[in-house]
């Protein structure tokens, strides 16, 4: 379908976007791309605020970006604003939007948690007590505290926005990466440092009230559980990046019983990275590092253990390396095109798939 907020979207997409025709001719999908003003920015994470403005981190160029969809124009920097961080090489990596509208983000290079007030443009920073922690994913809890994972030092941190005080909890080895918060627990994936052949395959949850931990093995041995999303009924979805699968499980209600895992194969060497649950349409959308595509699993057609119900939307340019993914209120899919950052091959685009 077309974006009705802009009656010229279809015609513009032929010039500025990437039109994908479905084989049966029933509908078409459009992929639009928006470059950041600063080249080689390697946008990493992204999220929408309550007003529908998209915020994102620029890992390689030390900035937080803001994209206003109603003002943005494909293949231009129109509608995009950047905010430079106070300290060089802070490497803003992940972000979350608090209920009061402030933008909280992890500085993986600066060992800090940052906060941008969108009303004033002022940035506050909070030092993490443990050195070289490399903070990763970050979320606001229902109590208003900010929770974040410490990838290198295997901890989870809690920041009180009122006092700025940070409390840390040990999680054990495995390099925690992705984070979701339920009403009572913080759940996370541990995939190790696969780029140096150090693997982990764990899913864990920590109870807020007691600090008690439960961790479960996600087979096989080198599955690398990576992206994590929460759906209705406290059901977890995760990507198994090196096992080329999406997995679904119910959060364990108590005791130490391993959760029952249902898996869906996404194709050999697809490397699923991150995912978002589309509750209304019954889809799971995910980023696939190979071959630079957005994937969609149709749960009405999916069959566990197979690739049934899968569809891929290939990006215009090889090497885009789509990373994080989210969805707007109209059901459009947005994602970061990070490039092969860890190999020194940068990209600088935000992508949008119009289903």
Tab-separated table of C-alpha atoms in Angstrom:
chain	number	residue	atom	x	y	z
A	1	UNK	CA	0.000	0.000	0.000
A	2	UNK	CA	1.030	3.600	-0.441
A	3	UNK	CA	1.711	6.136	2.254
A	4	UNK	CA	-1.408	8.304	2.121
A	5	UNK	CA	0.315	11.183	3.889
A	6	UNK	CA	2.183	11.844	0.675
A	7	UNK	CA	0.163	11.427	-2.482
A	8	UNK	CA	3.317	11.492	-4.617
A	9	UNK	CA	5.055	8.648	-2.819
A	10	UNK	CA	4.581	6.089	-5.608
A	11	UNK	CA	5.924	8.362	-8.350
A	12	UNK	CA	8.775	9.583	-6.197
A	13	UNK	CA	9.725	6.030	-5.332
A	14	UNK	CA	10.319	5.213	-8.978
A	15	UNK	CA	12.988	7.910	-9.006
A	16	UNK	CA	14.304	7.944	-5.455
A	17	UNK	CA	13.421	4.541	-4.056
A	18	UNK	CA	13.638	0.890	-4.876
A	19	UNK	CA	10.425	-0.679	-6.207
A	20	UNK	CA	10.012	-4.396	-5.605
A	21	UNK	CA	7.290	-6.145	-7.623
A	22	UNK	CA	5.860	-9.325	-6.185
A	23	UNK	CA	5.690	-12.247	-8.595
A	24	UNK	CA	1.914	-12.634	-8.385
A	25	UNK	CA	1.394	-8.927	-9.078
A	26	UNK	CA	-1.007	-8.477	-6.169
A	27	UNK	CA	0.940	-5.767	-4.413
A	28	UNK	CA	4.266	-3.974	-4.399
A	29	UNK	CA	6.747	-3.019	-1.735
A	30	UNK	CA	8.862	0.084	-1.803
A	31	UNK	CA	12.227	0.487	-0.106
A	32	UNK	CA	13.300	4.074	0.496
A	33	UNK	CA	16.693	5.161	1.829
A	34	UNK	CA	17.669	8.304	3.723
A	35	UNK	CA	21.398	9.147	3.999
A	36	UNK	CA	22.684	10.825	7.142
A	37	UNK	CA	24.248	14.286	6.699
A	38	UNK	CA	27.563	12.999	8.066
A	39	UNK	CA	29.201	10.384	5.781
A	40	UNK	CA	30.331	6.978	7.095
A	41	UNK	CA	28.109	7.355	10.159
A	42	UNK	CA	27.277	3.640	10.567
A	43	UNK	CA	23.817	4.094	12.093
A	44	UNK	CA	23.302	1.327	14.616
A	45	UNK	CA	20.036	1.528	16.573
A	46	UNK	CA	16.730	3.344	16.058
A	47	UNK	CA	13.405	4.012	17.799
A	48	UNK	CA	10.301	6.174	17.412
A	49	UNK	CA	9.127	8.677	19.995
A	50	UNK	CA	5.469	9.356	20.823
A	51	UNK	CA	5.249	12.035	18.098
A	52	UNK	CA	6.410	9.636	15.379
A	53	UNK	CA	9.912	11.105	15.084
A	54	UNK	CA	12.643	8.554	14.439
A	55	UNK	CA	15.822	8.725	16.536
A	56	UNK	CA	18.996	6.792	15.770
A	57	UNK	CA	22.608	6.393	16.878
A	58	UNK	CA	25.620	7.067	14.633
A	59	UNK	CA	28.231	4.670	15.961
A	60	UNK	CA	31.145	5.805	13.809
A	61	UNK	CA	30.640	9.581	13.858
A	62	UNK	CA	29.704	10.242	17.490
A	63	UNK	CA	26.212	11.602	16.912
A	64	UNK	CA	22.555	11.061	17.672
A	65	UNK	CA	20.305	11.528	14.656
A	66	UNK	CA	16.689	12.634	14.334
A	67	UNK	CA	14.543	11.959	11.257
A	68	UNK	CA	11.097	13.539	10.851
A	69	UNK	CA	9.233	11.247	8.400
A	70	UNK	CA	6.829	13.949	7.192
A	71	UNK	CA	9.787	16.166	6.216
A	72	UNK	CA	12.218	13.515	4.961
A	73	UNK	CA	12.872	12.969	1.263
A	74	UNK	CA	14.433	9.774	-0.051
A	75	UNK	CA	18.105	9.936	-1.088
A	76	UNK	CA	18.503	13.372	0.522
A	77	UNK	CA	19.314	14.558	4.046
A	78	UNK	CA	16.149	16.651	4.215
A	79	UNK	CA	14.308	16.258	7.528
A	80	UNK	CA	17.359	14.891	9.372
A	81	UNK	CA	19.097	16.633	12.291
A	82	UNK	CA	22.252	15.455	14.074
A	83	UNK	CA	23.439	16.091	17.645
A	84	UNK	CA	27.162	15.696	18.288
A	85	UNK	CA	28.196	14.148	21.611
A	86	UNK	CA	30.402	16.120	24.054
A	87	UNK	CA	33.310	13.631	24.050
A	88	UNK	CA	35.033	12.238	20.930
A	89	UNK	CA	34.969	8.494	20.234
A	90	UNK	CA	32.027	7.897	22.561
A	91	UNK	CA	30.554	5.489	19.982
A	92	UNK	CA	26.816	5.805	20.699
A	93	UNK	CA	25.513	2.314	20.041
A	94	UNK	CA	21.978	1.626	21.314
A	95	UNK	CA	19.125	3.872	22.419
A	96	UNK	CA	15.680	3.914	23.990
A	97	UNK	CA	12.987	6.592	24.267
A	98	UNK	CA	11.743	7.206	27.807
A	99	UNK	CA	8.120	7.988	28.547
A	100	UNK	CA	9.035	11.631	29.200
A	101	UNK	CA	10.456	11.855	25.660
A	102	UNK	CA	14.155	11.894	26.571
A	103	UNK	CA	16.573	9.865	24.460
A	104	UNK	CA	18.788	7.510	26.481
A	105	UNK	CA	21.726	5.831	24.771
A	106	UNK	CA	24.752	3.672	25.502
A	107	UNK	CA	28.264	4.943	24.710
A	108	UNK	CA	30.196	1.759	24.008
A	109	UNK	CA	33.455	3.647	23.476
A	110	UNK	CA	33.056	6.161	26.292
A	111	UNK	CA	31.847	3.751	29.001
A	112	UNK	CA	28.938	6.078	29.698
A	113	UNK	CA	25.173	6.298	29.490
A	114	UNK	CA	23.961	9.434	27.739
A	115	UNK	CA	20.671	11.305	27.775
A	116	UNK	CA	19.514	13.815	25.152
A	117	UNK	CA	16.668	16.186	25.969
A	118	UNK	CA	14.956	16.759	22.586
A	119	UNK	CA	13.367	19.989	23.809
A	120	UNK	CA	16.678	21.691	24.612
A	121	UNK	CA	19.280	19.625	22.750
A	122	UNK	CA	21.243	19.308	26.017
A	123	UNK	CA	23.116	16.044	26.544
A	124	UNK	CA	23.878	14.620	30.000
A	125	UNK	CA	26.319	11.771	30.552
A	126	UNK	CA	26.724	9.281	33.395
A	127	UNK	CA	29.922	7.301	33.978
A	128	UNK	CA	29.533	3.545	34.428
A	129	UNK	CA	31.325	2.366	37.623
A	130	UNK	CA	32.997	-0.635	35.953
A	131	UNK	CA	35.705	0.377	33.476
A	132	UNK	CA	35.691	-0.851	29.858
A	133	UNK	CA	32.204	-2.316	30.237
A	134	UNK	CA	31.102	-1.588	26.641
A	135	UNK	CA	27.431	-0.860	27.335
A	136	UNK	CA	25.048	-2.366	24.815
A	137	UNK	CA	21.269	-2.472	24.644
A	138	UNK	CA	19.312	-0.130	26.878
A	139	UNK	CA	15.646	0.059	27.940
A	140	UNK	CA	13.412	2.054	30.270
A	141	UNK	CA	11.744	-0.027	32.969
A	142	UNK	CA	8.146	0.406	34.035
A	143	UNK	CA	9.426	2.018	37.227
A	144	UNK	CA	11.227	4.707	35.199
A	145	UNK	CA	14.725	3.344	35.798
A	146	UNK	CA	17.062	2.877	32.830
A	147	UNK	CA	18.476	-0.633	32.403
A	148	UNK	CA	21.442	-1.520	30.189
A	149	UNK	CA	23.753	-4.441	29.472
A	150	UNK	CA	27.536	-4.398	29.903
A	151	UNK	CA	28.846	-6.576	27.100
A	152	UNK	CA	32.516	-6.889	28.074
A	153	UNK	CA	32.084	-7.132	31.849
A	154	UNK	CA	29.000	-9.389	31.908
A	155	UNK	CA	26.740	-7.179	33.986
A	156	UNK	CA	23.395	-5.453	33.832
A	157	UNK	CA	23.181	-1.885	35.072
A	158	UNK	CA	20.308	0.133	36.488
A	159	UNK	CA	20.425	3.923	36.327
A	160	UNK	CA	18.123	6.062	38.459
A	161	UNK	CA	17.351	9.150	36.303
A	162	UNK	CA	16.540	11.239	39.381
A	163	UNK	CA	19.837	10.707	41.188
A	164	UNK	CA	22.095	9.521	38.362
A	165	UNK	CA	23.175	6.594	40.543
A	166	UNK	CA	24.082	3.366	38.740
A	167	UNK	CA	23.740	-0.073	40.350
A	168	UNK	CA	25.293	-3.121	38.687
A	169	UNK	CA	24.417	-6.814	38.842
A	170	UNK	CA	26.644	-9.690	37.719
A	171	UNK	CA	25.254	-11.988	35.015
A	172	UNK	CA	28.080	-14.484	34.585
A	173	UNK	CA	30.132	-15.045	31.434
A	174	UNK	CA	28.813	-14.995	27.879
A	175	UNK	CA	28.686	-11.310	26.809
A	176	UNK	CA	25.055	-10.142	27.167
A	177	UNK	CA	23.821	-8.340	24.067
A	178	UNK	CA	20.055	-7.914	23.524
A	179	UNK	CA	17.647	-6.808	26.255
A	180	UNK	CA	13.886	-6.775	26.831
A	181	UNK	CA	12.034	-5.873	30.016
A	182	UNK	CA	8.824	-7.438	31.281
A	183	UNK	CA	6.894	-6.267	34.307
A	184	UNK	CA	9.023	-8.377	36.654
A	185	UNK	CA	12.160	-9.403	34.740
A	186	UNK	CA	15.018	-8.280	32.537
A	187	UNK	CA	15.698	-10.890	29.839
A	188	UNK	CA	18.808	-10.992	27.667
A	189	UNK	CA	20.725	-13.011	25.092
A	190	UNK	CA	24.346	-14.142	25.350
A	191	UNK	CA	26.070	-14.960	22.081
A	192	UNK	CA	29.715	-14.539	23.041
A	193	UNK	CA	32.263	-12.762	20.846
A	194	UNK	CA	31.788	-14.799	17.691
A	195	UNK	CA	34.157	-12.625	15.609
A	196	UNK	CA	37.064	-14.035	17.651
A	197	UNK	CA	35.538	-17.540	17.772
A	198	UNK	CA	34.331	-17.249	21.356
A	199	UNK	CA	30.763	-18.517	21.400
A	200	UNK	CA	27.925	-18.575	23.893
A	201	UNK	CA	24.360	-19.763	23.498
A	202	UNK	CA	22.328	-18.559	26.466
A	203	UNK	CA	19.046	-16.862	27.224
A	204	UNK	CA	18.766	-15.391	30.714
A	205	UNK	CA	16.296	-13.516	32.892
A	206	UNK	CA	16.889	-11.578	36.108
A	207	UNK	CA	14.059	-10.825	38.527
A	208	UNK	CA	13.914	-7.148	39.458
A	209	UNK	CA	12.724	-7.716	43.012
A	210	UNK	CA	15.205	-10.393	44.089
A	211	UNK	CA	18.064	-10.194	41.579
A	212	UNK	CA	17.739	-13.953	41.047
A	213	UNK	CA	19.016	-15.255	37.715
A	214	UNK	CA	17.760	-18.019	35.446
A	215	UNK	CA	19.752	-18.957	32.350
A	216	UNK	CA	18.975	-21.551	29.713
A	217	UNK	CA	21.040	-23.056	26.925
A	218	UNK	CA	19.865	-22.317	23.387
A	219	UNK	CA	21.070	-25.203	21.209
A	220	UNK	CA	23.174	-25.857	19.209
A	221	UNK	CA	26.531	-24.985	20.750
A	222	UNK	CA	27.383	-22.120	18.367
A	223	UNK	CA	23.878	-20.806	17.703
A	224	UNK	CA	24.727	-17.200	18.752
A	225	UNK	CA	21.358	-15.960	20.073
A	226	UNK	CA	21.379	-12.285	19.149
A	227	UNK	CA	18.266	-10.151	18.586
A	228	UNK	CA	15.434	-10.315	21.119
A	229	UNK	CA	11.818	-9.092	21.073
A	230	UNK	CA	8.843	-9.384	23.396
A	231	UNK	CA	5.332	-10.167	22.152
A	232	UNK	CA	1.954	-10.696	23.786
A	233	UNK	CA	1.681	-13.064	26.712
A	234	UNK	CA	5.334	-12.579	27.673
A	235	UNK	CA	6.485	-14.590	24.680
A	236	UNK	CA	10.077	-14.054	23.585
A	237	UNK	CA	11.283	-14.090	19.988
A	238	UNK	CA	14.995	-14.236	19.204
A	239	UNK	CA	17.332	-14.607	16.267
A	240	UNK	CA	19.851	-17.458	16.234
A	241	UNK	CA	22.366	-15.757	14.030
A	242	UNK	CA	24.751	-18.632	13.321
A	243	UNK	CA	21.976	-21.250	13.293
A	244	UNK	CA	19.907	-19.299	10.720
A	245	UNK	CA	16.684	-19.543	12.686
A	246	UNK	CA	14.057	-17.492	14.463
A	247	UNK	CA	13.030	-18.952	17.806
A	248	UNK	CA	9.962	-18.456	19.983
A	249	UNK	CA	9.527	-19.350	23.638
A	250	UNK	CA	7.378	-18.532	26.626
A	251	UNK	CA	9.107	-16.842	29.544
A	252	UNK	CA	9.433	-19.444	32.270
A	253	UNK	CA	6.723	-18.726	34.873
A	254	UNK	CA	8.829	-20.118	37.699
A	255	UNK	CA	11.132	-22.902	38.794
A	256	UNK	CA	14.057	-24.009	36.680
A	257	UNK	CA	12.352	-25.737	33.785
A	258	UNK	CA	13.891	-24.924	30.441
A	259	UNK	CA	11.427	-23.131	28.155
A	260	UNK	CA	9.968	-24.977	25.193
A	261	UNK	CA	11.520	-23.569	22.012
A	262	UNK	CA	9.792	-23.406	18.619
A	263	UNK	CA	12.098	-22.655	15.682
A	264	UNK	CA	11.709	-21.465	12.095
A	265	UNK	CA	14.483	-21.908	9.522
A	266	UNK	CA	15.204	-18.727	7.528
A	267	UNK	CA	17.590	-20.108	4.897
A	268	UNK	CA	21.216	-21.162	4.847
A	269	UNK	CA	23.745	-18.485	5.856
A	270	UNK	CA	21.105	-15.726	6.086
A	271	UNK	CA	22.527	-14.512	9.420
A	272	UNK	CA	19.331	-13.084	10.993
A	273	UNK	CA	20.352	-10.168	13.185
A	274	UNK	CA	17.461	-8.272	14.790
A	275	UNK	CA	13.675	-8.643	14.698
A	276	UNK	CA	10.386	-6.908	15.466
A	277	UNK	CA	6.970	-8.477	16.094
A	278	UNK	CA	4.099	-7.206	13.912
A	279	UNK	CA	1.174	-8.234	16.129
A	280	UNK	CA	-1.591	-6.797	13.915
A	281	UNK	CA	-0.587	-8.607	10.731
A	282	UNK	CA	0.903	-11.705	12.324
A	283	UNK	CA	4.388	-11.180	10.879
A	284	UNK	CA	7.903	-11.325	12.267
A	285	UNK	CA	10.155	-8.858	10.437
A	286	UNK	CA	13.926	-9.278	10.694
A	287	UNK	CA	17.190	-8.014	9.268
A	288	UNK	CA	19.349	-10.479	7.350
A	289	UNK	CA	23.050	-9.776	6.905
A	290	UNK	CA	23.190	-12.068	3.902
A	291	UNK	CA	22.303	-11.078	1.292
A	292	UNK	CA	21.513	-7.594	2.666
A	293	UNK	CA	17.767	-8.042	2.981
A	294	UNK	CA	14.715	-7.565	5.169
A	295	UNK	CA	12.968	-10.825	5.969
A	296	UNK	CA	9.340	-11.473	6.832
A	297	UNK	CA	7.905	-14.589	8.467
A	298	UNK	CA	4.132	-14.946	7.978
A	299	UNK	CA	2.940	-16.798	11.077
A	300	UNK	CA	-0.325	-17.804	9.391
A	301	UNK	CA	1.698	-19.878	6.908
A	302	UNK	CA	4.807	-20.709	8.905
A	303	UNK	CA	5.608	-24.277	9.866
A	304	UNK	CA	8.154	-24.954	12.654
A	305	UNK	CA	11.421	-26.413	11.466
A	306	UNK	CA	10.900	-25.195	7.900
A	307	UNK	CA	11.183	-22.005	5.862
A	308	UNK	CA	7.509	-21.946	4.961
A	309	UNK	CA	5.923	-18.478	5.108
A	310	UNK	CA	9.220	-16.661	4.482
A	311	UNK	CA	9.729	-13.730	2.145
A	312	UNK	CA	12.805	-11.566	1.556
A	313	UNK	CA	13.095	-7.984	0.326
A	314	UNK	CA	16.576	-7.361	-1.013
A	315	UNK	CA	18.145	-3.947	-0.437
A	316	UNK	CA	19.352	-1.860	-3.390
A	317	UNK	CA	23.059	-1.955	-2.580
A	318	UNK	CA	25.293	-4.865	-1.493
A	319	UNK	CA	27.174	-4.234	1.742
A	320	UNK	CA	24.322	-2.266	3.334
A	321	UNK	CA	24.272	-4.719	6.248
A	322	UNK	CA	20.837	-3.941	7.759
A	323	UNK	CA	21.152	-4.162	11.509
A	324	UNK	CA	18.419	-2.905	13.858
A	325	UNK	CA	14.740	-2.821	12.890
A	326	UNK	CA	11.538	-1.191	14.133
A	327	UNK	CA	8.011	-0.389	12.940
A	328	UNK	CA	6.021	2.846	12.824
A	329	UNK	CA	2.329	3.306	13.643
A	330	UNK	CA	1.351	2.899	9.973
A	331	UNK	CA	3.071	-0.489	9.791
A	332	UNK	CA	6.081	0.658	7.761
A	333	UNK	CA	9.349	-1.094	8.583
A	334	UNK	CA	12.409	1.041	9.363
A	335	UNK	CA	15.972	-0.205	9.739
A	336	UNK	CA	19.565	0.958	10.020
A	337	UNK	CA	22.093	0.253	7.264
A	338	UNK	CA	25.258	0.055	9.294
A	339	UNK	CA	27.669	-1.371	6.751
A	340	UNK	CA	30.440	-3.757	7.804
A	341	UNK	CA	31.457	-1.442	10.624
A	342	UNK	CA	33.769	-3.872	12.376
A	343	UNK	CA	35.656	-4.392	9.114
A	344	UNK	CA	36.048	-0.678	8.476
A	345	UNK	CA	33.372	-0.610	5.752
A	346	UNK	CA	30.846	2.033	6.742
A	347	UNK	CA	27.395	2.942	5.508
A	348	UNK	CA	25.240	5.947	6.332
A	349	UNK	CA	21.601	5.197	5.545
A	350	UNK	CA	18.290	4.714	7.286
A	351	UNK	CA	15.996	2.415	5.315
A	352	UNK	CA	12.214	2.219	5.095
A	353	UNK	CA	10.155	-0.657	3.702
A	354	UNK	CA	6.564	0.259	2.782
A	355	UNK	CA	4.590	-3.039	2.731
